[in-house]
mmCIF file of C-alpha atoms and ligand atoms in Angstrom:
data_model
loop_
_atom_site.group_PDB
_atom_site.id
_atom_site.type_symbol
_atom_site.label_atom_id
_atom_site.label_comp_id
_atom_site.label_asym_id
_atom_site.label_seq_id
_atom_site.Cartn_x
_atom_site.Cartn_y
_atom_site.Cartn_z
ATOM 1 C CA MET S 314 0.000 0.000 0.000
ATOM 2 C CA LEU S 315 1.369 3.380 -1.019
ATOM 3 C CA TYR S 316 0.897 6.021 1.666
ATOM 4 C CA LEU S 317 0.048 9.399 0.131
ATOM 5 C CA ASP S 318 -1.552 11.122 3.109
ATOM 6 C CA ASN S 319 1.551 12.769 4.535
ATOM 7 C CA SER S 320 -0.227 16.054 5.233
ATOM 8 C CA ALA S 321 -2.373 14.144 7.724
ATOM 9 C CA THR S 322 0.660 12.595 9.369
ATOM 10 C CA THR S 323 4.023 11.096 8.414
ATOM 11 C CA PRO S 324 5.738 7.848 9.335
ATOM 12 C CA LEU S 325 8.293 8.008 12.159
ATOM 13 C CA LEU S 326 11.853 7.757 10.879
ATOM 14 C CA PRO S 327 13.837 4.816 12.317
ATOM 15 C CA GLU S 328 16.532 7.231 13.573
ATOM 16 C CA VAL S 329 13.815 9.135 15.445
ATOM 17 C CA ARG S 330 12.471 5.965 17.062
ATOM 18 C CA ASP S 331 16.009 4.936 18.092
ATOM 19 C CA ALA S 332 16.633 8.353 19.625
ATOM 20 C CA MET S 333 13.347 8.186 21.572
ATOM 21 C CA LEU S 334 13.555 4.662 22.995
ATOM 22 C CA PRO S 335 16.118 5.311 25.773
ATOM 23 C CA TYR S 336 13.874 8.092 27.109
ATOM 24 C CA LEU S 337 10.900 5.739 27.290
ATOM 25 C CA LEU S 338 13.014 3.121 29.039
ATOM 26 C CA GLU S 339 16.098 3.677 31.201
ATOM 27 C CA GLU S 340 16.310 7.494 30.947
ATOM 28 C CA PHE S 341 12.852 8.086 32.371
ATOM 29 C CA GLY S 342 13.760 10.968 34.686
ATOM 30 C CA ASN S 343 11.729 14.115 35.095
ATOM 31 C CA PRO S 344 13.713 16.955 33.505
ATOM 32 C CA SER S 345 12.469 19.344 36.203
ATOM 33 C CA SER S 346 14.014 17.229 38.987
ATOM 34 C CA LYS S 347 17.532 18.045 40.118
ATOM 35 C CA TYR S 348 20.987 16.669 40.990
ATOM 36 C CA TYR S 349 20.682 12.979 40.048
ATOM 37 C CA SER S 350 21.787 11.751 36.656
ATOM 38 C CA LYS S 351 18.406 10.598 35.309
ATOM 39 C CA ALA S 352 16.982 14.090 35.813
ATOM 40 C CA ILE S 353 20.083 15.799 34.424
ATOM 41 C CA ASN S 354 20.156 13.495 31.385
ATOM 42 C CA ALA S 355 16.474 14.102 30.664
ATOM 43 C CA ASN S 356 16.959 17.835 31.002
ATOM 44 C CA GLN S 357 19.991 17.805 28.703
ATOM 45 C CA ALA S 358 18.057 15.799 26.117
ATOM 46 C CA VAL S 359 15.200 18.327 26.187
ATOM 47 C CA GLU S 360 17.638 21.210 25.782
ATOM 48 C CA GLN S 361 19.364 19.456 22.883
ATOM 49 C CA ALA S 362 15.970 19.003 21.221
ATOM 50 C CA ARG S 363 15.172 22.672 21.813
ATOM 51 C CA GLN S 364 18.458 23.541 20.122
ATOM 52 C CA ASN S 365 17.672 21.295 17.138
ATOM 53 C CA VAL S 366 14.173 22.731 16.674
ATOM 54 C CA SER S 367 15.482 26.284 16.966
ATOM 55 C CA SER S 368 18.137 25.550 14.316
ATOM 56 C CA LEU S 369 15.452 24.271 11.962
ATOM 57 C CA LEU S 370 13.253 27.337 12.523
ATOM 58 C CA GLY S 371 16.120 29.831 12.634
ATOM 59 C CA CYS S 372 15.395 31.274 16.076
ATOM 60 C CA LYS S 373 16.931 31.261 19.556
ATOM 61 C CA PRO S 374 16.511 28.071 21.638
ATOM 62 C CA GLU S 375 14.800 30.051 24.410
ATOM 63 C CA GLU S 376 12.142 31.112 21.890
ATOM 64 C CA ILE S 377 10.972 27.474 21.664
ATOM 65 C CA THR S 378 8.246 26.244 24.041
ATOM 66 C CA PHE S 379 7.264 22.590 23.851
ATOM 67 C CA THR S 380 3.536 21.808 23.641
ATOM 68 C CA SER S 381 1.448 18.800 22.638
ATOM 69 C CA GLY S 382 1.252 20.036 19.041
ATOM 70 C CA SER S 383 -0.221 22.689 16.799
ATOM 71 C CA THR S 384 -3.786 22.374 18.086
ATOM 72 C CA GLU S 385 -2.583 23.239 21.566
ATOM 73 C CA THR S 386 -0.231 25.963 20.345
ATOM 74 C CA ASN S 387 -2.960 27.565 18.227
ATOM 75 C CA ASN S 388 -5.355 27.515 21.195
ATOM 76 C CA MET S 389 -2.653 28.779 23.542
ATOM 77 C CA ILE S 390 -1.708 31.754 21.387
ATOM 78 C CA LEU S 391 -5.204 32.825 20.351
ATOM 79 C CA LYS S 392 -6.801 32.457 23.780
ATOM 80 C CA GLY S 393 -3.691 33.679 25.590
ATOM 81 C CA VAL S 394 -3.296 36.827 23.477
ATOM 82 C CA ALA S 395 -7.043 37.536 23.614
ATOM 83 C CA ASP S 396 -7.056 37.295 27.394
ATOM 84 C CA TYR S 397 -3.885 39.306 27.954
ATOM 85 C CA TYR S 398 -4.613 42.184 25.570
ATOM 86 C CA GLN S 399 -8.407 42.454 25.927
ATOM 87 C CA THR S 400 -8.200 45.874 27.541
ATOM 88 C CA LYS S 401 -6.137 47.086 24.575
ATOM 89 C CA GLY S 402 -8.491 45.711 21.948
ATOM 90 C CA LYS S 403 -10.832 42.879 21.061
ATOM 91 C CA HIS S 404 -10.302 42.524 17.329
ATOM 92 C CA ILE S 405 -8.506 39.563 15.718
ATOM 93 C CA ILE S 406 -7.884 38.948 12.016
ATOM 94 C CA THR S 407 -7.712 35.481 10.492
ATOM 95 C CA SER S 408 -8.830 33.853 7.221
ATOM 96 C CA LYS S 409 -11.563 31.502 6.055
ATOM 97 C CA ALA S 410 -8.996 28.908 4.943
ATOM 98 C CA GLU S 411 -7.403 28.288 8.364
ATOM 99 C CA HIS S 412 -7.277 24.979 10.203
ATOM 100 C CA PRO S 413 -10.212 24.191 12.537
ATOM 101 C CA SER S 414 -7.916 24.643 15.538
ATOM 102 C CA ILE S 415 -7.787 28.335 14.592
ATOM 103 C CA LEU S 416 -11.343 28.764 13.306
ATOM 104 C CA ASP S 417 -13.084 26.978 16.165
ATOM 105 C CA THR S 418 -10.954 28.840 18.698
ATOM 106 C CA CYS S 419 -11.925 32.112 17.022
ATOM 107 C CA GLU S 420 -15.600 31.128 17.179
ATOM 108 C CA TYR S 421 -15.170 30.418 20.879
ATOM 109 C CA LEU S 422 -13.554 33.826 21.348
ATOM 110 C CA GLU S 423 -16.525 35.435 19.600
ATOM 111 C CA THR S 424 -18.730 34.030 22.361
ATOM 112 C CA LYS S 425 -16.463 35.868 24.825
ATOM 113 C CA GLY S 426 -17.003 39.224 23.110
ATOM 114 C CA PHE S 427 -14.090 39.323 20.654
ATOM 115 C CA GLN S 428 -14.650 40.501 17.089
ATOM 116 C CA ILE S 429 -13.075 38.261 14.498
ATOM 117 C CA THR S 430 -12.526 39.219 10.863
ATOM 118 C CA TYR S 431 -12.450 36.077 8.707
ATOM 119 C CA LEU S 432 -10.729 37.268 5.533
ATOM 120 C CA ASP S 433 -11.729 35.900 2.135
ATOM 121 C CA VAL S 434 -9.005 34.102 0.210
ATOM 122 C CA ASP S 435 -8.128 33.998 -3.488
ATOM 123 C CA LYS S 436 -8.747 30.998 -5.765
ATOM 124 C CA TYR S 437 -5.762 29.155 -4.300
ATOM 125 C CA GLY S 438 -6.518 29.929 -0.661
ATOM 126 C CA ARG S 439 -4.062 32.796 -0.207
ATOM 127 C CA VAL S 440 -4.854 35.972 1.651
ATOM 128 C CA PRO S 441 -4.092 39.068 -0.433
ATOM 129 C CA LEU S 442 -1.928 41.503 1.538
ATOM 130 C CA GLY S 443 -4.183 44.463 0.773
ATOM 131 C CA MET S 444 -7.100 42.761 2.511
ATOM 132 C CA ILE S 445 -5.134 42.460 5.726
ATOM 133 C CA GLU S 446 -4.123 46.081 5.534
ATOM 134 C CA ASN S 447 -7.764 47.124 5.029
ATOM 135 C CA ALA S 448 -8.963 44.943 7.895
ATOM 136 C CA LEU S 449 -6.514 46.315 10.487
ATOM 137 C CA LYS S 450 -8.172 48.562 13.070
ATOM 138 C CA ALA S 451 -6.983 50.531 16.073
ATOM 139 C CA ASP S 452 -8.178 47.745 18.371
ATOM 140 C CA THR S 453 -6.649 44.830 16.384
ATOM 141 C CA ILE S 454 -4.576 42.784 18.831
ATOM 142 C CA LEU S 455 -3.597 39.825 16.640
ATOM 143 C CA VAL S 456 -3.333 38.653 13.038
ATOM 144 C CA SER S 457 -3.297 34.843 12.713
ATOM 145 C CA LEU S 458 -2.709 33.431 9.227
ATOM 146 C CA MET S 459 -1.331 30.077 8.211
ATOM 147 C CA TRP S 460 2.008 29.864 6.393
ATOM 148 C CA GLY S 461 0.962 27.055 4.046
ATOM 149 C CA ASN S 462 -2.460 25.556 3.495
ATOM 150 C CA ASN S 463 -2.939 21.915 4.509
ATOM 151 C CA GLU S 464 -5.338 21.089 1.671
ATOM 152 C CA LEU S 465 -4.061 23.173 -1.248
ATOM 153 C CA GLY S 466 -0.432 23.646 -0.271
ATOM 154 C CA SER S 467 -0.557 27.358 -1.174
ATOM 155 C CA LEU S 468 1.848 29.621 0.687
ATOM 156 C CA ASN S 469 0.642 32.926 2.071
ATOM 157 C CA PRO S 470 2.847 36.007 1.516
ATOM 158 C CA ILE S 471 4.324 35.637 5.001
ATOM 159 C CA LYS S 472 7.277 37.944 4.438
ATOM 160 C CA GLU S 473 4.970 40.808 3.469
ATOM 161 C CA ILE S 474 2.428 40.021 6.207
ATOM 162 C CA SER S 475 5.216 39.897 8.778
ATOM 163 C CA ALA S 476 6.560 43.264 7.576
ATOM 164 C CA LEU S 477 3.075 44.799 7.610
ATOM 165 C CA CYS S 478 2.327 43.617 11.149
ATOM 166 C CA LYS S 479 5.697 44.863 12.363
ATOM 167 C CA GLU S 480 5.126 48.250 10.762
ATOM 168 C CA LYS S 481 1.644 48.524 12.311
ATOM 169 C CA GLY S 482 2.769 47.197 15.693
ATOM 170 C CA VAL S 483 0.303 44.275 15.654
ATOM 171 C CA LEU S 484 1.183 40.789 16.918
ATOM 172 C CA PHE S 485 1.339 38.188 14.163
ATOM 173 C CA HIS S 486 0.884 34.446 14.644
ATOM 174 C CA THR S 487 1.421 31.948 11.853
ATOM 175 C CA ASP S 488 0.380 28.295 11.813
ATOM 176 C CA ALA S 489 3.409 26.729 10.111
ATOM 177 C CA THR S 490 2.365 23.114 10.702
ATOM 178 C CA GLN S 491 2.489 22.128 7.039
ATOM 179 C CA VAL S 492 5.615 23.998 5.973
ATOM 180 C CA VAL S 493 8.228 22.999 8.533
ATOM 181 C CA GLY S 494 10.747 20.702 6.840
ATOM 182 C CA LYS S 495 9.169 21.417 3.426
ATOM 183 C CA ILE S 496 10.284 24.956 2.667
ATOM 184 C CA GLU S 497 13.462 26.768 3.536
ATOM 185 C CA PHE S 498 13.112 29.715 5.916
ATOM 186 C CA SER S 499 14.736 31.289 8.924
ATOM 187 C CA LEU S 500 12.692 33.201 11.470
ATOM 188 C CA GLU S 501 15.583 35.654 11.728
ATOM 189 C CA ASP S 502 14.363 37.010 8.383
ATOM 190 C CA PHE S 503 10.809 37.511 9.707
ATOM 191 C CA PRO S 504 11.035 39.993 12.581
ATOM 192 C CA GLY S 505 7.268 40.576 12.406
ATOM 193 C CA ILE S 506 6.404 36.988 13.385
ATOM 194 C CA SER S 507 5.594 36.999 17.096
ATOM 195 C CA PHE S 508 4.332 33.409 17.328
ATOM 196 C CA LEU S 509 4.488 30.239 15.218
ATOM 197 C CA SER S 510 2.945 26.779 15.646
ATOM 198 C CA CYS S 511 4.144 23.405 14.421
ATOM 199 C CA SER S 512 3.730 19.675 15.131
ATOM 200 C CA ALA S 513 6.474 17.030 15.043
ATOM 201 C CA HIS S 514 4.383 14.343 13.351
ATOM 202 C CA LYS S 515 4.160 16.364 10.142
ATOM 203 C CA PHE S 516 7.906 15.975 9.588
ATOM 204 C CA HIS S 517 8.506 12.366 10.596
ATOM 205 C CA GLY S 518 8.551 12.927 14.350
ATOM 206 C CA PRO S 519 6.143 11.530 16.954
ATOM 207 C CA LYS S 520 2.502 12.530 17.415
ATOM 208 C CA GLY S 521 1.408 14.520 20.433
ATOM 209 C CA THR S 522 4.300 16.950 20.469
ATOM 210 C CA GLY S 523 5.008 20.286 18.896
ATOM 211 C CA VAL S 524 6.215 23.730 19.704
ATOM 212 C CA SER S 525 5.314 27.322 19.901
ATOM 213 C CA PHE S 526 7.891 29.837 18.768
ATOM 214 C CA ILE S 527 7.450 32.849 21.027
ATOM 215 C CA GLN S 528 9.538 35.804 19.982
ATOM 216 C CA ARG S 529 11.888 37.406 22.530
ATOM 217 C CA ASP S 530 13.185 40.963 22.413
ATOM 218 C CA GLU S 531 16.818 42.019 22.672
ATOM 219 C CA TYR S 532 16.585 41.743 26.468
ATOM 220 C CA GLY S 533 15.335 38.174 26.224
ATOM 221 C CA VAL S 534 11.775 39.038 27.264
ATOM 222 C CA PRO S 535 9.128 36.932 25.473
ATOM 223 C CA VAL S 536 6.021 38.506 23.941
ATOM 224 C CA PRO S 537 3.631 38.300 26.903
ATOM 225 C CA PHE S 538 0.313 36.441 26.895
ATOM 226 C CA THR S 539 -1.773 34.467 29.383
ATOM 227 C CA PRO S 540 -0.736 30.791 29.614
ATOM 228 C CA LEU S 541 -3.286 28.170 28.636
ATOM 229 C CA LEU S 542 -2.044 25.655 31.198
ATOM 230 C CA HIS S 543 -1.289 26.791 34.720
ATOM 231 C CA GLY S 544 0.612 24.566 37.097
ATOM 232 C CA GLY S 545 4.194 23.616 37.839
ATOM 233 C CA GLY S 546 5.677 26.469 35.824
ATOM 234 C CA GLN S 547 7.629 24.341 33.333
ATOM 235 C CA GLU S 548 8.788 25.976 30.099
ATOM 236 C CA ALA S 549 9.529 29.297 31.803
ATOM 237 C CA GLY S 550 5.995 29.382 33.189
ATOM 238 C CA ILE S 551 4.545 29.559 29.693
ATOM 239 C CA ARG S 552 3.360 25.960 29.486
ATOM 240 C CA SER S 553 3.022 23.937 32.675
ATOM 241 C CA GLY S 554 3.064 20.149 32.756
ATOM 242 C CA THR S 555 5.780 17.483 32.996
ATOM 243 C CA LEU S 556 7.586 17.429 29.681
ATOM 244 C CA ALA S 557 7.031 14.400 27.404
ATOM 245 C CA VAL S 558 10.785 13.830 27.158
ATOM 246 C CA HIS S 559 10.657 10.886 24.723
ATOM 247 C CA ASN S 560 8.398 12.824 22.348
ATOM 248 C CA ILE S 561 10.470 15.976 22.641
ATOM 249 C CA VAL S 562 13.653 14.015 21.937
ATOM 250 C CA GLY S 563 11.892 12.536 18.896
ATOM 251 C CA MET S 564 10.904 15.967 17.685
ATOM 252 C CA GLY S 565 14.465 17.174 18.154
ATOM 253 C CA LYS S 566 15.865 14.272 16.130
ATOM 254 C CA ALA S 567 13.250 14.770 13.393
ATOM 255 C CA ALA S 568 14.136 18.479 13.292
ATOM 256 C CA GLU S 569 17.852 17.697 13.051
ATOM 257 C CA LEU S 570 17.239 15.299 10.144
ATOM 258 C CA ALA S 571 14.847 17.706 8.405
ATOM 259 C CA ASN S 572 17.428 20.461 8.722
ATOM 260 C CA ASP S 573 20.360 18.330 7.532
ATOM 261 C CA HIS S 574 18.457 17.103 4.469
ATOM 262 C CA LEU S 575 16.201 20.082 3.765
ATOM 263 C CA ASN S 576 17.346 20.888 0.254
ATOM 264 C CA GLU S 577 17.518 17.306 -0.958
ATOM 265 C CA ASN S 578 14.062 16.562 0.555
ATOM 266 C CA ILE S 579 12.574 19.630 -1.122
ATOM 267 C CA SER S 580 13.968 18.725 -4.527
ATOM 268 C CA LYS S 581 12.808 15.128 -4.075
ATOM 269 C CA LEU S 582 9.296 16.336 -3.210
ATOM 270 C CA ASN S 583 9.281 18.655 -6.210
ATOM 271 C CA SER S 584 10.314 15.930 -8.600
ATOM 272 C CA LEU S 585 7.823 13.427 -7.120
ATOM 273 C CA GLU S 586 5.083 16.043 -7.429
ATOM 274 C CA GLY S 587 6.018 16.576 -11.073
ATOM 275 C CA GLN S 588 5.906 12.845 -11.703
ATOM 276 C CA LEU S 589 2.557 12.400 -9.962
ATOM 277 C CA THR S 590 1.095 15.344 -11.880
ATOM 278 C CA PHE S 591 2.285 13.736 -15.103
ATOM 279 C CA LEU S 592 0.932 10.281 -14.214
ATOM 280 C CA LEU S 593 -2.467 11.656 -13.193
ATOM 281 C CA THR S 594 -2.719 13.813 -16.301
ATOM 282 C CA GLU S 595 -1.690 10.911 -18.536
ATOM 283 C CA LYS S 596 -4.183 8.534 -16.959
ATOM 284 C CA PHE S 597 -7.162 10.807 -16.362
ATOM 285 C CA SER S 598 -6.637 13.756 -18.712
ATOM 286 C CA GLY S 599 -9.884 15.563 -19.422
ATOM 287 C CA ASN S 600 -11.463 14.038 -16.332
ATOM 288 C CA ILE S 601 -9.434 15.792 -13.676
ATOM 289 C CA ILE S 602 -8.865 19.371 -12.565
ATOM 290 C CA PHE S 603 -6.027 20.455 -10.285
ATOM 291 C CA ASN S 604 -7.368 22.791 -7.598
ATOM 292 C CA ASN S 605 -3.870 23.646 -6.394
ATOM 293 C CA ASP S 606 -1.551 26.295 -7.784
ATOM 294 C CA THR S 607 1.645 25.107 -9.445
ATOM 295 C CA ILE S 608 3.942 27.739 -7.956
ATOM 296 C CA ASN S 609 4.536 29.302 -4.574
ATOM 297 C CA LYS S 610 3.328 26.197 -2.776
ATOM 298 C CA ILE S 611 4.397 23.458 -0.379
ATOM 299 C CA PRO S 612 6.066 20.795 -2.517
ATOM 300 C CA GLY S 613 4.280 17.454 -2.530
ATOM 301 C CA ILE S 614 0.632 18.466 -2.073
ATOM 302 C CA LEU S 615 -1.788 17.987 -4.973
ATOM 303 C CA ASN S 616 -5.501 18.683 -4.680
ATOM 304 C CA VAL S 617 -7.377 17.053 -7.514
ATOM 305 C CA GLN S 618 -10.987 16.976 -8.713
ATOM 306 C CA PHE S 619 -12.094 13.761 -10.395
ATOM 307 C CA LYS S 620 -15.076 14.944 -12.396
ATOM 308 C CA GLY S 621 -18.283 13.118 -11.553
ATOM 309 C CA VAL S 622 -16.609 10.799 -9.028
ATOM 310 C CA ASN S 623 -17.609 10.834 -5.362
ATOM 311 C CA ASN S 624 -14.456 11.342 -3.317
ATOM 312 C CA GLU S 625 -15.505 9.171 -0.362
ATOM 313 C CA ILE S 626 -16.166 6.251 -2.693
ATOM 314 C CA LEU S 627 -12.908 6.856 -4.544
ATOM 315 C CA VAL S 628 -10.836 7.044 -1.347
ATOM 316 C CA LYS S 629 -12.473 3.818 -0.120
ATOM 317 C CA LYS S 630 -11.852 2.082 -3.447
ATOM 318 C CA LEU S 631 -8.220 3.177 -3.543
ATOM 319 C CA ALA S 632 -7.587 2.270 0.104
ATOM 320 C CA PRO S 633 -6.137 -1.242 -0.443
ATOM 321 C CA VAL S 634 -3.575 0.195 -2.909
ATOM 322 C CA ILE S 635 -3.143 3.894 -2.145
ATOM 323 C CA ALA S 636 -3.879 5.746 1.103
ATOM 324 C CA VAL S 637 -5.201 9.242 0.369
ATOM 325 C CA SER S 638 -7.803 11.514 1.895
ATOM 326 C CA THR S 639 -10.524 13.833 0.753
ATOM 327 C CA GLY S 640 -8.792 16.721 2.489
ATOM 328 C CA SER S 641 -8.005 17.535 6.075
ATOM 329 C CA ALA S 642 -8.147 14.553 8.430
ATOM 330 C CA CYS S 643 -9.279 16.971 11.137
ATOM 331 C CA SER S 644 -12.601 17.759 9.463
ATOM 332 C CA SER S 645 -13.084 14.787 7.164
ATOM 333 C CA SER S 646 -16.748 14.324 8.084
ATOM 334 C CA LYS S 647 -17.735 17.740 6.670
ATOM 335 C CA PRO S 648 -17.277 19.108 3.129
ATOM 336 C CA SER S 649 -14.012 21.046 3.071
ATOM 337 C CA HIS S 650 -14.359 24.640 4.277
ATOM 338 C CA VAL S 651 -11.034 25.373 2.537
ATOM 339 C CA LEU S 652 -12.331 24.340 -0.874
ATOM 340 C CA SER S 653 -15.556 26.173 -0.193
ATOM 341 C CA SER S 654 -13.529 29.309 0.674
ATOM 342 C CA ILE S 655 -11.879 29.223 -2.765
ATOM 343 C CA GLY S 656 -15.291 29.133 -4.432
ATOM 344 C CA LEU S 657 -15.695 25.463 -5.320
ATOM 345 C CA THR S 658 -19.266 24.140 -5.488
ATOM 346 C CA LEU S 659 -20.391 21.339 -3.183
ATOM 347 C CA GLU S 660 -20.288 19.000 -6.173
ATOM 348 C CA GLU S 661 -16.688 19.994 -6.980
ATOM 349 C CA ILE S 662 -15.695 19.578 -3.336
ATOM 350 C CA ARG S 663 -17.258 16.107 -3.283
ATOM 351 C CA ASN S 664 -15.144 15.192 -6.320
ATOM 352 C CA THR S 665 -11.852 16.240 -4.738
ATOM 353 C CA ILE S 666 -9.081 14.249 -3.115
ATOM 354 C CA ARG S 667 -5.712 15.334 -1.738
ATOM 355 C CA PHE S 668 -2.459 13.544 -2.474
ATOM 356 C CA SER S 669 0.368 14.426 -0.109
ATOM 357 C CA LEU S 670 3.844 13.040 -0.657
ATOM 358 C CA SER S 671 6.909 12.476 1.476
ATOM 359 C CA HIS S 672 10.588 12.339 0.551
ATOM 360 C CA LEU S 673 10.558 8.651 1.560
ATOM 361 C CA ILE S 674 8.510 7.753 -1.525
ATOM 362 C CA THR S 675 10.333 6.615 -4.648
ATOM 363 C CA GLU S 676 9.559 7.263 -8.308
ATOM 364 C CA GLU S 677 8.959 3.509 -8.711
ATOM 365 C CA ASP S 678 6.333 3.612 -5.943
ATOM 366 C CA LEU S 679 4.304 6.127 -7.941
ATOM 367 C CA LEU S 680 4.161 3.802 -10.936
ATOM 368 C CA VAL S 681 1.268 2.085 -9.152
ATOM 369 C CA PHE S 682 -0.866 4.806 -10.775
ATOM 370 C CA LYS S 683 -0.240 3.162 -14.139
ATOM 371 C CA THR S 684 -1.911 -0.009 -12.883
ATOM 372 C CA LEU S 685 -5.154 1.621 -11.689
HETATM 373 N N1 PMP B 799 -2.740 23.334 11.635
HETATM 374 C C1 PMP B 799 -2.609 22.750 10.435
HETATM 375 C C2 PMP B 799 -2.412 23.599 9.222
HETATM 376 C C3 PMP B 799 -2.655 21.361 10.330
HETATM 377 O O1 PMP B 799 -2.526 20.793 9.129
HETATM 378 C C4 PMP B 799 -2.838 20.592 11.498
HETATM 379 C C5 PMP B 799 -2.907 19.088 11.434
HETATM 380 N N2 PMP B 799 -3.795 18.588 10.485
HETATM 381 C C6 PMP B 799 -2.965 21.254 12.731
HETATM 382 C C7 PMP B 799 -2.904 22.631 12.755
HETATM 383 C C8 PMP B 799 -3.170 20.513 14.007
HETATM 384 O O2 PMP B 799 -2.048 19.753 14.322
HETATM 385 P P1 PMP B 799 -2.125 18.638 15.452
HETATM 386 O O3 PMP B 799 -3.250 17.738 15.066
HETATM 387 O O4 PMP B 799 -0.797 17.971 15.396
HETATM 388 O O5 PMP B 799 -2.382 19.320 16.744
#
């Protein structure tokens, strides 16, 4: 079975598993404990992982806070910023093509009296810069826009958005879950990004762990917000709870590997995407439409309409041979709000499936499409 649902989650690399195992077994210490070797070893492993993740993102290690993943980070930043800055303003800007962990959190905040602007997106799911500029108000406390879309792969103009938010003095959060390990960037070049979310399992690390990048100023002070989890004061008081050392070590190893092989993985993904596009076009030409853009996108994500074919039935039929999904695994029971936001009809949405590749796939693997 060929696994082509890597935007939903990716397989754990063997090197990642090997790095994690000692911290599930003999090195089980609590990194917040002191003096004895099991605690010191656990703490050192967490700090090494923090270093590896910060190298991948291009930020300072102390700007990395470990969480349980992007859902938690997105909730933490949105709710935490809303709570902390509510006397300054109650307006937040996001887009209609965001992940449910942003949209549902925004809907919750609306029930608490916040005003949310859900920006329209263009035909590939990108937010035009001018719309953000027009939506900014004196009481805007946060702009939250994803870096790359999980269904279409389109990249938002993050450099420009970051510059705009910096110029206007508004906090900017970006959900980078789908782009980490897939595009080259360094947060050093994005001084307007205050917060970023990502999850380890999207780049061959373990599930249930991720980070929040929280920008620090030249004095080392992080952008303040109210913590989501109160308790033992781990992670500099920003995120309480005993650290999941094995998962964090796994994320660190996955980040190290992603960083070491970034360029080769990107070119592999690009060439696999080209091959899959060719195979699909050859096999189904005239009967398919690509919903995704061909440029300025995450490599390895294709979003394809099979005219007149129900996507649920197609995914089910393909399942013994090829694992794909109709779109986001996080909202698979409903028609895609992302595809609806780019103007597709319900019929077109119901004809669409997403293929998402990984650098572990070979060109030979894709030849299975010839046998369909
Ligand atoms: N944001 C985006 C863009 C995603 O693709 C996902 C995962 N589908 C998430 C957030 C949530 O990540 P997690 O399930 O790891 O918390």
